[in-house]
Every structure is written in structure tokens, then in C-alpha cells.
Amino acid sequence: MWIVLLGAPGCGKGTQSEELVSDYGFSSILTGDLLRANKDKMVAGGKAIGDIMGSGALLPDEVTIGLIRDELQKLKSDRVIFDGFPRTIAQAESLNDMAEKCGKKIDKVINFIIDDEIVIKRITGRFKCARCGKIYNKFFLETRVSGVCDECGSTEFGHRSDDNAESLIKRLSEYHEKTYPLIDFYSRFGILYSVKADASFEEVTKEVVKVLNV
Ligand code: AMP
């Protein structure tokens, strides 16, 4: 089963994919995390990809398509979640081709519906534990004890460098211009399912699990 999670930055698809990995036996391809892990090694058009990412712009298709092609070689499960890929029509077409070559297909696409205003609040409030990476939000999900990570007890926290107002405006405009058209693309294949992403984490998980029937 190959699943694509689609939605604006901050819609919560990352936390939902973590849940599917930990509780439902999925492997995930987390495009943004993979890119962040490789940002000092990779360049695009002579520019460090970290600089492009920091600005909120999408990277050129060939960069992310190459990355995903490499990741597909390492898959350990038949249940795969694609989070953050595809984000353009060219990427979606390429993913269809890659799936076909692996004897697979995209079975379902879950579109997380959320208003830009909520996304802005979620992203500007987001912070994470510098040691274990657990994500919090000053508006929605504070640490239980102020300044101490619930998971590992660390008192060091950080922000993603692109979680700032200027970059966020660019990320949202990239989403509306280049990623939103994928809703129509996948609905024409009859595999698009929508989930309201402004509900609680547990409610969204319940909807996702219902759609996936796992
Ligand atoms: P994310 O963590 O998913 O919000 O992605 C962070 C940044 O990585 C984006 O703002 C883009 O610069 C880059 N990026 C992630 N996925 C893609 C993709 N599929 N295509 C192009 N750029 C991407």
C-alpha cells in the first residue's frame, strides 16, 4: 500500500505519518527531514539547498525526484507513506512512473484540509526539543512542565530556520501555486480522500485510519 499525504505546510501530516509508522507498520519517506539531513551536502543550480529551503521556495524537481528514487531502494515495508512528496505535478507524474517500475501504484492520497490562518499560527508557534526532536507548539501543545521536554527532559529547544513569517508566506504561496493542483490531479485517478485537519490530533488520526482501512 503506497499512500501520499498532501497538504499545506503545518497541516499536521508529519505528526500523522509518525503515528502511522509507530502504530500501523508503515515506512515513511519524510522529504523535508531527508532534505534537512542532507542540506550541507546538496546543491541546486550552484546554490546550497539549505539556502533555498530557508527562503521557503520549493527545490527544483530533479533534486527531490532523485532523492525519492534513492529512498525507494531502501524500503523495508510494503506499506509506504510519502510525506512532502510530490509537491508539483511533475513530481506526481514521476512518482507514478517510479511506482510502476516497482510494480506498485499510489493507492490512496489523503488531503489535509486547513485554513491558512490556522497554519500560520501553528507554524509560527512551533518549536522542538533540541535533543530528541519532539515537536511542541506555544499555542496548541506546550511542554507539561514549562521549559522541559516531556519525552527526554532536555531544556534545550529550537526552531526550524524556515519557521518565520517571511519564509512562511513564500511556503504558502508555493503550496497554492504548485501543490494545490495535485488535488485535482489525484481526484482524476479516483484516489483522493479529504480529512479535516483542524480537529484534535486524535480525531484526525481516527479519520486517517478510517480512510486507510488499516
Ligand atoms: P517541509 O519540511 O516538508 O516543510 O519542507 C521544507 C522545505 O524543503 C520546503 O520548504 C522546500 O524548500 C523543501 N522541499 C520539501 N519537499 C519538497 C518537494 N517535494 N519539492 C521541492 N522542495 C521540497
XYZ file of N, CA and C and ligand atoms in Angstrom:
665
model
N 0.841 -1.198 0.000
C 0.000 0.000 0.000
C 0.881 1.255 0.000
N 0.772 2.071 -1.055
C 1.536 3.321 -1.120
C 0.562 4.486 -0.940
N 0.883 5.343 0.037
C -0.016 6.428 0.423
C 0.705 7.768 0.302
N 0.037 8.741 -0.264
C 0.589 10.098 -0.318
C -0.197 10.983 0.650
N 0.541 11.747 1.476
C -0.107 12.732 2.339
C 0.112 14.109 1.714
N -1.007 14.797 1.528
C -0.972 16.077 0.813
C -1.525 17.170 1.718
N -0.921 18.338 1.674
C -1.491 19.433 2.473
C -0.497 20.567 2.627
N -1.015 21.713 3.059
C -0.181 22.903 3.242
C 0.844 22.643 4.355
N 1.936 23.439 4.369
C 2.875 23.313 5.488
C 2.128 23.553 6.796
N 2.434 22.750 7.812
C 1.785 22.953 9.116
C 0.415 22.313 9.229
N 0.010 21.518 8.224
C -1.337 20.917 8.291
C -1.370 19.719 9.242
N -0.188 19.234 9.656
C -0.143 18.132 10.620
C 0.136 16.782 9.981
N 0.461 16.755 8.691
C 0.678 15.456 8.053
C 1.913 14.755 8.627
N 2.911 15.536 9.056
C 4.125 14.942 9.632
C 3.830 14.166 10.905
N 3.035 14.762 11.797
C 2.733 14.059 13.057
C 1.835 12.860 12.801
N 0.944 12.970 11.812
C 0.093 11.812 11.491
C 0.939 10.688 10.899
N 1.941 11.035 10.081
C 2.733 9.947 9.499
C 3.565 9.258 10.587
N 4.013 10.028 11.593
C 4.737 9.398 12.721
C 3.859 8.335 13.377
N 2.581 8.666 13.551
C 1.631 7.750 14.190
C 1.453 6.480 13.330
N 1.359 6.669 12.016
C 1.166 5.516 11.125
C 2.397 4.608 11.140
N 3.570 5.221 11.302
C 4.797 4.425 11.376
C 4.845 3.674 12.700
N 4.563 4.387 13.800
C 4.743 3.722 15.103
C 3.649 2.703 15.390
N 2.412 2.954 14.924
C 1.311 2.059 15.331
C 0.761 1.172 14.215
N 1.082 1.463 12.966
C 0.431 0.722 11.875
C 1.407 0.089 10.883
N 2.687 0.038 11.241
C 3.655 -0.697 10.424
C 4.011 -0.064 9.085
N 3.803 1.249 8.976
C 4.192 1.915 7.731
C 5.663 2.318 7.784
N 6.288 2.388 6.603
C 7.573 3.084 6.458
C 7.228 4.455 5.916
N 8.007 5.461 6.303
C 7.678 6.785 5.755
C 8.873 7.369 5.031
N 8.567 8.112 3.978
C 9.592 8.893 3.303
C 9.265 10.350 3.609
N 10.035 10.920 4.541
C 9.770 12.284 5.019
C 10.691 13.224 4.255
N 10.175 13.797 3.185
C 11.032 14.526 2.247
C 11.760 15.699 2.917
N 11.018 16.507 3.675
C 11.630 17.677 4.312
C 12.747 17.263 5.267
N 12.514 16.203 6.064
C 13.540 15.743 7.020
C 14.775 15.231 6.284
N 14.533 14.482 5.192
C 15.666 13.959 4.413
C 16.497 15.100 3.836
N 15.786 16.115 3.341
C 16.498 17.258 2.759
C 17.285 18.016 3.830
N 16.648 18.188 5.001
C 17.362 18.896 6.084
C 18.617 18.117 6.494
N 18.514 16.783 6.509
C 19.672 15.970 6.909
C 20.811 16.070 5.887
N 20.455 16.388 4.640
C 21.469 16.415 3.567
C 21.778 17.823 3.070
N 21.275 18.816 3.789
C 21.307 20.164 3.198
C 22.723 20.716 3.015
N 23.678 20.231 3.802
C 25.033 20.753 3.635
C 25.777 20.061 2.500
N 25.236 18.902 2.055
C 25.931 18.144 1.001
C 25.358 18.419 -0.378
N 24.115 18.941 -0.437
C 23.448 19.026 -1.745
C 23.364 20.461 -2.244
N 23.539 20.602 -3.574
C 23.390 21.921 -4.197
C 22.373 21.831 -5.331
N 21.778 22.971 -5.648
C 20.846 23.034 -6.785
C 21.114 24.349 -7.503
N 21.479 24.246 -8.784
C 21.780 25.452 -9.567
C 22.880 26.285 -8.924
N 23.872 25.606 -8.325
C 25.011 26.304 -7.736
C 24.735 26.860 -6.343
N 23.514 26.672 -5.844
C 23.166 27.206 -4.512
C 23.039 26.053 -3.524
N 23.464 26.282 -2.274
C 23.248 25.260 -1.243
C 21.748 25.094 -1.061
N 21.295 23.846 -0.977
C 19.835 23.676 -0.888
C 19.282 24.252 0.418
N 20.128 24.312 1.473
C 19.674 24.886 2.749
C 19.231 26.331 2.580
N 19.921 27.066 1.692
C 19.544 28.480 1.472
C 18.189 28.568 0.787
N 17.969 27.688 -0.187
C 16.674 27.707 -0.901
C 15.571 27.317 0.088
N 15.824 26.280 0.869
C 14.811 25.833 1.841
C 14.510 26.930 2.855
N 15.548 27.611 3.302
C 15.355 28.679 4.287
C 14.485 29.801 3.766
N 14.490 29.981 2.437
C 13.687 31.062 1.845
C 12.226 30.667 1.695
N 11.952 29.367 1.821
C 10.568 28.901 1.674
C 10.229 28.455 0.257
N 11.179 28.602 -0.673
C 10.903 28.179 -2.059
C 11.038 26.661 -2.184
N 10.323 26.088 -3.136
C 10.499 24.662 -3.434
C 11.825 24.475 -4.161
N 12.428 23.315 -3.968
C 13.656 22.972 -4.691
C 13.284 22.510 -6.095
N 14.251 22.551 -7.029
C 13.951 22.058 -8.374
C 13.502 20.591 -8.331
N 12.573 20.241 -9.220
C 12.013 18.887 -9.223
C 13.081 17.806 -9.282
N 14.141 18.033 -10.113
C 15.114 16.941 -10.295
C 15.817 16.589 -8.975
N 15.944 17.573 -8.079
C 16.616 17.310 -6.798
C 15.773 16.353 -5.953
N 14.484 16.683 -5.818
C 13.654 15.851 -4.938
C 13.320 14.511 -5.592
N 13.161 14.517 -6.911
C 12.857 13.252 -7.596
C 14.037 12.275 -7.424
N 15.272 12.794 -7.562
C 16.461 11.951 -7.387
C 16.529 11.392 -5.970
N 16.204 12.254 -5.007
C 16.242 11.831 -3.600
C 15.244 10.701 -3.339
N 14.036 10.871 -3.850
C 12.992 9.857 -3.617
C 13.364 8.547 -4.324
N 13.916 8.666 -5.530
C 14.315 7.454 -6.263
C 15.313 6.653 -5.417
N 16.278 7.355 -4.791
C 17.269 6.666 -3.943
C 16.599 6.039 -2.723
N 15.661 6.765 -2.129
C 14.996 6.257 -0.917
C 14.195 4.997 -1.210
N 13.631 4.912 -2.403
C 12.801 3.750 -2.747
C 13.620 2.456 -2.721
N 14.940 2.587 -2.954
C 15.806 1.392 -2.913
C 15.911 0.838 -1.493
N 15.636 1.700 -0.507
C 15.896 1.291 0.895
C 14.647 0.835 1.624
N 13.507 0.782 0.937
C 12.245 0.480 1.622
C 12.255 -0.889 2.283
N 11.685 -0.930 3.511
C 11.662 -2.213 4.225
C 10.241 -2.739 4.384
N 9.250 -1.900 4.061
C 7.866 -2.323 4.266
C 7.095 -2.118 2.969
N 6.034 -2.909 2.803
C 5.166 -2.749 1.641
C 4.195 -1.594 1.834
N 4.094 -1.153 3.109
C 3.224 -0.019 3.426
C 4.073 1.238 3.496
N 3.895 2.124 2.546
C 4.770 3.304 2.485
C 3.951 4.598 2.495
N 4.437 5.558 3.277
C 3.809 6.886 3.281
C 4.774 7.880 2.666
N 4.300 8.651 1.734
C 5.084 9.746 1.163
C 4.582 11.039 1.793
N 5.476 11.679 2.528
C 5.115 12.919 3.221
C 5.978 14.047 2.650
N 5.337 15.010 2.001
C 6.097 16.131 1.430
C 6.562 15.870 0.002
N 6.167 14.783 -0.558
C 6.458 14.452 -1.962
C 5.285 13.638 -2.478
N 4.703 13.953 -3.598
C 5.055 15.025 -4.521
C 4.484 16.375 -4.081
N 5.126 17.447 -4.593
C 4.607 18.789 -4.342
C 4.388 19.556 -5.640
N 4.626 18.908 -6.761
C 4.330 19.524 -8.062
C 3.756 18.419 -8.960
N 3.120 18.853 -10.046
C 2.568 17.860 -10.985
C 3.700 17.004 -11.566
N 4.838 17.642 -11.899
C 5.952 16.864 -12.482
C 6.418 15.792 -11.493
N 6.463 16.140 -10.202
C 6.864 15.144 -9.191
C 5.832 14.012 -9.106
N 4.556 14.377 -9.202
C 3.496 13.354 -9.099
C 3.573 12.393 -10.284
N 3.830 12.946 -11.475
C 3.937 12.075 -12.654
C 5.139 11.149 -12.504
N 6.227 11.720 -11.981
C 7.422 10.924 -11.808
C 7.203 9.822 -10.755
N 6.460 10.153 -9.699
C 6.175 9.134 -8.672
C 5.328 8.000 -9.256
N 4.380 8.344 -10.108
C 3.595 7.289 -10.771
C 4.513 6.357 -11.563
N 5.479 6.959 -12.285
C 6.416 6.137 -13.082
C 7.277 5.253 -12.173
N 7.764 5.870 -11.069
C 8.631 5.093 -10.159
C 7.840 3.934 -9.551
N 6.573 4.204 -9.204
C 5.731 3.154 -8.613
C 5.564 2.015 -9.610
N 5.280 2.384 -10.845
C 5.063 1.359 -11.879
C 6.305 0.475 -12.036
N 7.472 1.134 -12.009
C 8.718 0.357 -12.151
C 8.911 -0.611 -10.988
N 8.363 -0.240 -9.813
C 8.468 -1.126 -8.632
C 7.303 -2.106 -8.593
N 6.441 -2.107 -9.616
C 5.270 -2.983 -9.619
C 4.216 -2.545 -8.609
N 4.188 -1.245 -8.293
C 3.235 -0.711 -7.304
C 2.417 0.394 -7.947
N 1.516 0.967 -7.129
C 0.799 2.171 -7.562
C 0.484 2.989 -6.320
N 0.137 4.240 -6.524
C -0.335 5.034 -5.389
C -1.765 4.583 -5.122
N -1.996 4.042 -3.930
C -3.326 3.512 -3.630
C -4.277 4.598 -3.156
N -3.806 5.445 -2.255
C -4.666 6.491 -1.721
C -3.862 7.758 -1.469
N -4.548 8.886 -1.640
C -3.941 10.180 -1.339
C -4.834 10.853 -0.311
N -4.238 11.241 0.806
C -5.043 11.923 1.835
C -4.714 13.401 1.801
N -5.745 14.190 1.546
C -5.587 15.639 1.503
C -6.038 16.230 2.836
N -5.114 16.903 3.516
C -5.422 17.522 4.814
C -5.938 18.937 4.569
N -7.208 19.168 4.909
C -7.812 20.486 4.648
C -7.658 21.381 5.873
N -7.118 22.568 5.628
C -6.913 23.502 6.745
C -6.806 24.931 6.212
N -7.300 25.902 7.004
C -7.213 27.309 6.571
C -5.802 27.853 6.778
N -5.424 28.792 5.910
C -4.100 29.413 6.030
C -3.896 30.063 7.399
N -4.958 30.655 7.969
C -4.802 31.367 9.259
C -4.346 30.393 10.356
N -4.904 29.176 10.321
C -4.521 28.198 11.359
C -3.093 27.725 11.130
N -2.762 27.531 9.868
C -1.407 27.099 9.524
C -0.382 28.129 10.018
N -0.704 29.401 9.835
C 0.232 30.459 10.235
C 0.472 30.391 11.747
N -0.618 30.202 12.502
C -0.485 30.117 13.957
C 0.315 28.860 14.350
N 0.006 27.754 13.673
C 0.710 26.505 14.001
C 2.197 26.634 13.744
N 2.546 27.226 12.597
C 3.968 27.248 12.225
C 4.743 28.274 13.030
N 4.153 29.441 13.256
C 4.915 30.451 13.995
C 5.023 30.073 15.475
N 4.147 29.174 15.950
C 4.220 28.759 17.354
C 5.043 27.499 17.561
N 5.539 26.917 16.464
C 6.171 25.602 16.556
C 7.598 25.689 17.113
N 7.939 24.804 18.032
C 9.329 24.695 18.499
C 9.614 23.223 18.797
N 10.904 22.864 18.802
C 11.147 21.436 19.055
C 12.330 21.205 19.978
N 12.283 20.067 20.646
C 13.354 19.706 21.565
C 14.643 19.523 20.768
N 15.705 20.194 21.231
C 16.971 20.122 20.503
C 17.604 18.736 20.643
N 17.201 17.973 21.686
C 17.843 16.662 21.866
C 17.066 15.557 21.141
N 15.753 15.409 21.429
C 15.044 14.246 20.866
C 14.157 14.616 19.670
N 13.974 15.906 19.410
C 13.222 16.308 18.213
C 11.720 16.384 18.405
N 11.216 16.111 19.622
C 9.766 16.178 19.849
C 9.269 17.602 19.549
N 8.150 17.650 18.804
C 7.640 18.956 18.363
C 6.541 19.452 19.299
N 6.633 20.726 19.661
C 5.624 21.376 20.519
C 5.085 22.611 19.797
N 4.076 23.248 20.435
C 3.554 24.489 19.867
C 3.088 25.394 20.993
N 3.536 26.659 20.964
C 3.211 27.530 22.099
C 1.718 27.856 22.155
N 0.984 27.635 21.051
C -0.462 27.875 21.074
C -1.260 26.601 21.365
N -0.764 25.455 20.901
C -1.576 24.239 20.956
C -1.014 23.134 21.836
N 0.304 23.020 21.927
C 0.869 21.869 22.641
C 2.145 22.290 23.364
N 1.972 22.825 24.592
C 3.118 23.247 25.403
C 3.723 22.010 26.074
N 4.937 22.140 26.585
C 5.506 21.064 27.408
C 4.704 21.001 28.715
N 4.614 19.812 29.317
C 3.829 19.692 30.568
C 4.453 20.554 31.660
N 5.789 20.480 31.793
C 6.493 21.373 32.727
C 7.190 22.417 31.863
N 6.935 23.683 32.183
C 7.458 24.751 31.326
C 8.973 24.619 31.106
N 9.382 24.631 29.840
C 10.808 24.615 29.513
C 11.497 23.264 29.634
N 10.710 22.192 29.866
C 11.330 20.854 29.985
C 10.629 19.897 29.012
N 11.420 19.206 28.192
C 10.818 18.294 27.211
C 10.110 17.124 27.910
N 8.870 16.849 27.502
C 8.095 15.739 28.093
C 8.783 14.392 27.862
N 9.425 14.256 26.696
C 9.971 12.948 26.307
C 11.316 12.653 26.934
N 12.244 13.639 26.888
C 13.630 13.316 27.279
C 14.166 14.210 28.391
N 13.369 15.192 28.837
C 13.796 16.025 29.967
C 14.763 17.135 29.595
N 15.097 17.254 28.313
C 16.039 18.308 27.914
C 15.414 19.689 28.117
N 16.264 20.680 28.344
C 15.750 22.051 28.496
C 16.181 22.922 27.314
N 16.737 22.256 26.287
C 17.178 22.986 25.093
C 16.134 22.826 23.997
N 15.686 23.929 23.429
C 14.694 23.881 22.359
C 15.171 24.731 21.189
N 14.613 24.467 20.016
C 14.992 25.256 18.848
C 13.824 25.408 17.892
N 14.034 26.236 16.869
C 13.026 26.449 15.824
C 13.616 26.004 14.501
N 12.766 25.593 13.568
C 13.246 25.391 12.201
C 13.574 26.751 11.621
N 14.658 26.815 10.818
C 15.072 28.129 10.311
C 14.037 28.719 9.348
N 13.173 27.844 8.753
C 12.173 28.403 7.824
C 10.814 28.625 8.506
N 10.750 28.450 9.826
C 9.502 28.744 10.536
C 9.455 30.212 10.955
N 9.594 31.095 9.987
C 9.471 32.527 10.287
C 8.485 33.127 9.278
N 7.993 34.347 9.587
C 6.887 34.914 8.818
C 7.211 35.037 7.323
N 8.421 35.524 7.015
C 8.753 35.787 5.610
C 8.795 34.491 4.790
N 9.476 33.496 5.350
C 9.580 32.219 4.657
C 8.211 31.533 4.562
N 7.426 31.708 5.605
C 6.100 31.078 5.616
C 5.203 31.615 4.493
N 5.282 32.909 4.250
C 4.481 33.499 3.164
C 4.869 32.833 1.835
N 6.174 32.654 1.643
C 6.653 32.005 0.410
C 6.204 30.537 0.363
N 6.309 29.837 1.498
C 5.908 28.415 1.511
C 4.430 28.270 1.175
N 3.616 29.181 1.710
C 2.181 29.096 1.415
C 1.895 29.435 -0.043
N 2.623 30.423 -0.587
C 2.344 30.756 -1.990
C 2.820 29.618 -2.906
N 3.943 28.983 -2.566
C 4.398 27.811 -3.333
C 3.351 26.703 -3.255
N 2.793 26.508 -2.050
C 1.777 25.467 -1.885
C 0.573 25.756 -2.790
N 0.054 26.985 -2.733
C -1.165 27.286 -3.504
C -0.912 27.195 -5.007
N 0.264 27.669 -5.416
C 0.530 27.696 -6.860
C 0.902 26.316 -7.422
N 1.761 25.566 -6.676
C 2.332 24.351 -7.282
C 1.780 23.041 -6.712
N 1.381 23.038 -5.444
C 0.958 21.774 -4.830
C -0.560 21.600 -4.870
N -1.286 22.697 -4.666
C -2.753 22.606 -4.649
C -3.300 21.911 -5.913
N -2.727 22.166 -7.111
C -3.240 21.485 -8.313
C -3.205 19.952 -8.241
N -2.428 19.405 -7.288
C -2.374 17.943 -7.151
C -3.702 17.371 -6.657
N -4.514 18.211 -6.022
C -5.820 17.732 -5.546
C -6.645 17.293 -6.755
N -6.638 18.125 -7.775
C -7.364 17.801 -8.998
C -6.704 16.615 -9.726
N -5.364 16.647 -9.753
C -4.604 15.577 -10.421
C -5.005 14.212 -9.852
N -4.986 14.090 -8.507
C -5.270 12.789 -7.899
C -6.759 12.469 -7.884
N -7.611 13.510 -7.850
C -9.042 13.167 -7.848
C -9.420 12.567 -9.201
N -8.698 12.937 -10.248
C -8.999 12.333 -11.563
C -8.643 10.841 -11.592
N -7.719 10.429 -10.717
C -7.417 8.986 -10.620
C -8.398 8.272 -9.675
N -9.274 9.044 -9.030
C -10.268 8.462 -8.106
C -9.671 7.961 -6.803
N -8.509 8.535 -6.398
C -7.851 8.012 -5.188
C -7.695 9.094 -4.119
N -8.377 10.217 -4.293
C -8.220 11.327 -3.340
C -9.254 11.249 -2.221
N -8.770 11.346 -0.977
C -9.644 11.363 0.211
C -9.287 12.607 1.009
N -10.307 13.304 1.515
C -10.015 14.522 2.272
C -10.322 14.340 3.741
N -9.475 14.956 4.560
C -9.632 14.874 6.016
C -9.543 16.302 6.554
N -10.459 16.650 7.469
C -10.389 17.984 8.067
C -9.253 17.999 9.092
N -8.260 18.855 8.854
C -7.041 18.790 9.670
C -7.030 19.790 10.822
N -8.150 20.507 11.023
C -8.145 21.474 12.136
C -8.755 20.871 13.405
N -9.015 19.555 13.381
C -9.527 18.877 14.582
C -8.352 18.471 15.479
N -8.657 17.814 16.618
C -7.564 17.398 17.508
C -6.725 16.316 16.819
N -5.513 16.129 17.324
C -4.620 15.114 16.760
C -5.319 13.746 16.709
N -5.981 13.367 17.821
C -6.624 12.041 17.899
C -7.760 11.913 16.883
N -8.533 12.993 16.732
C -9.648 12.942 15.772
C -9.137 12.799 14.342
N -8.063 13.545 14.050
C -7.510 13.456 12.686
C -6.979 12.038 12.448
N -6.276 11.478 13.457
C -5.754 10.107 13.304
C -6.894 9.130 13.012
N -7.999 9.302 13.749
C -9.145 8.401 13.570
C -9.647 8.467 12.121
N -9.738 9.683 11.581
C -10.197 9.857 10.201
C -9.221 9.221 9.211
N -7.918 9.447 9.461
C -6.889 8.907 8.560
C -6.958 7.379 8.548
N -7.063 6.797 9.732
C -7.093 5.336 9.853
C -8.348 4.784 9.167
N -9.457 5.536 9.298
C -10.700 5.113 8.640
C -10.521 5.105 7.104
N -9.917 6.164 6.593
C -9.682 6.242 5.145
C -8.794 5.088 4.678
N -7.732 4.827 5.465
C -6.768 3.797 5.043
C -7.280 2.387 5.293
N -8.270 2.287 6.190
C -8.853 0.984 6.494
C -7.798 0.010 7.020
N -6.935 0.519 7.937
C -5.859 -0.339 8.472
C -6.127 -0.691 9.930
P 8.885 20.518 4.808
O 9.692 20.043 5.963
O 8.089 19.417 4.189
O 8.040 21.713 5.166
O 9.909 21.002 3.673
C 10.874 22.013 3.951
C 11.432 22.578 2.655
O 12.084 21.548 1.903
C 10.408 23.159 1.684
O 10.037 24.490 2.013
C 11.188 23.082 0.366
O 12.189 24.080 0.294
C 11.896 21.743 0.505
N 11.066 20.647 -0.006
C 10.487 19.661 0.729
N 9.812 18.802 -0.063
C 9.953 19.271 -1.326
C 9.487 18.826 -2.597
N 8.727 17.728 -2.719
N 9.825 19.562 -3.685
C 10.602 20.657 -3.592
N 11.068 21.131 -2.417
C 10.761 20.441 -1.297
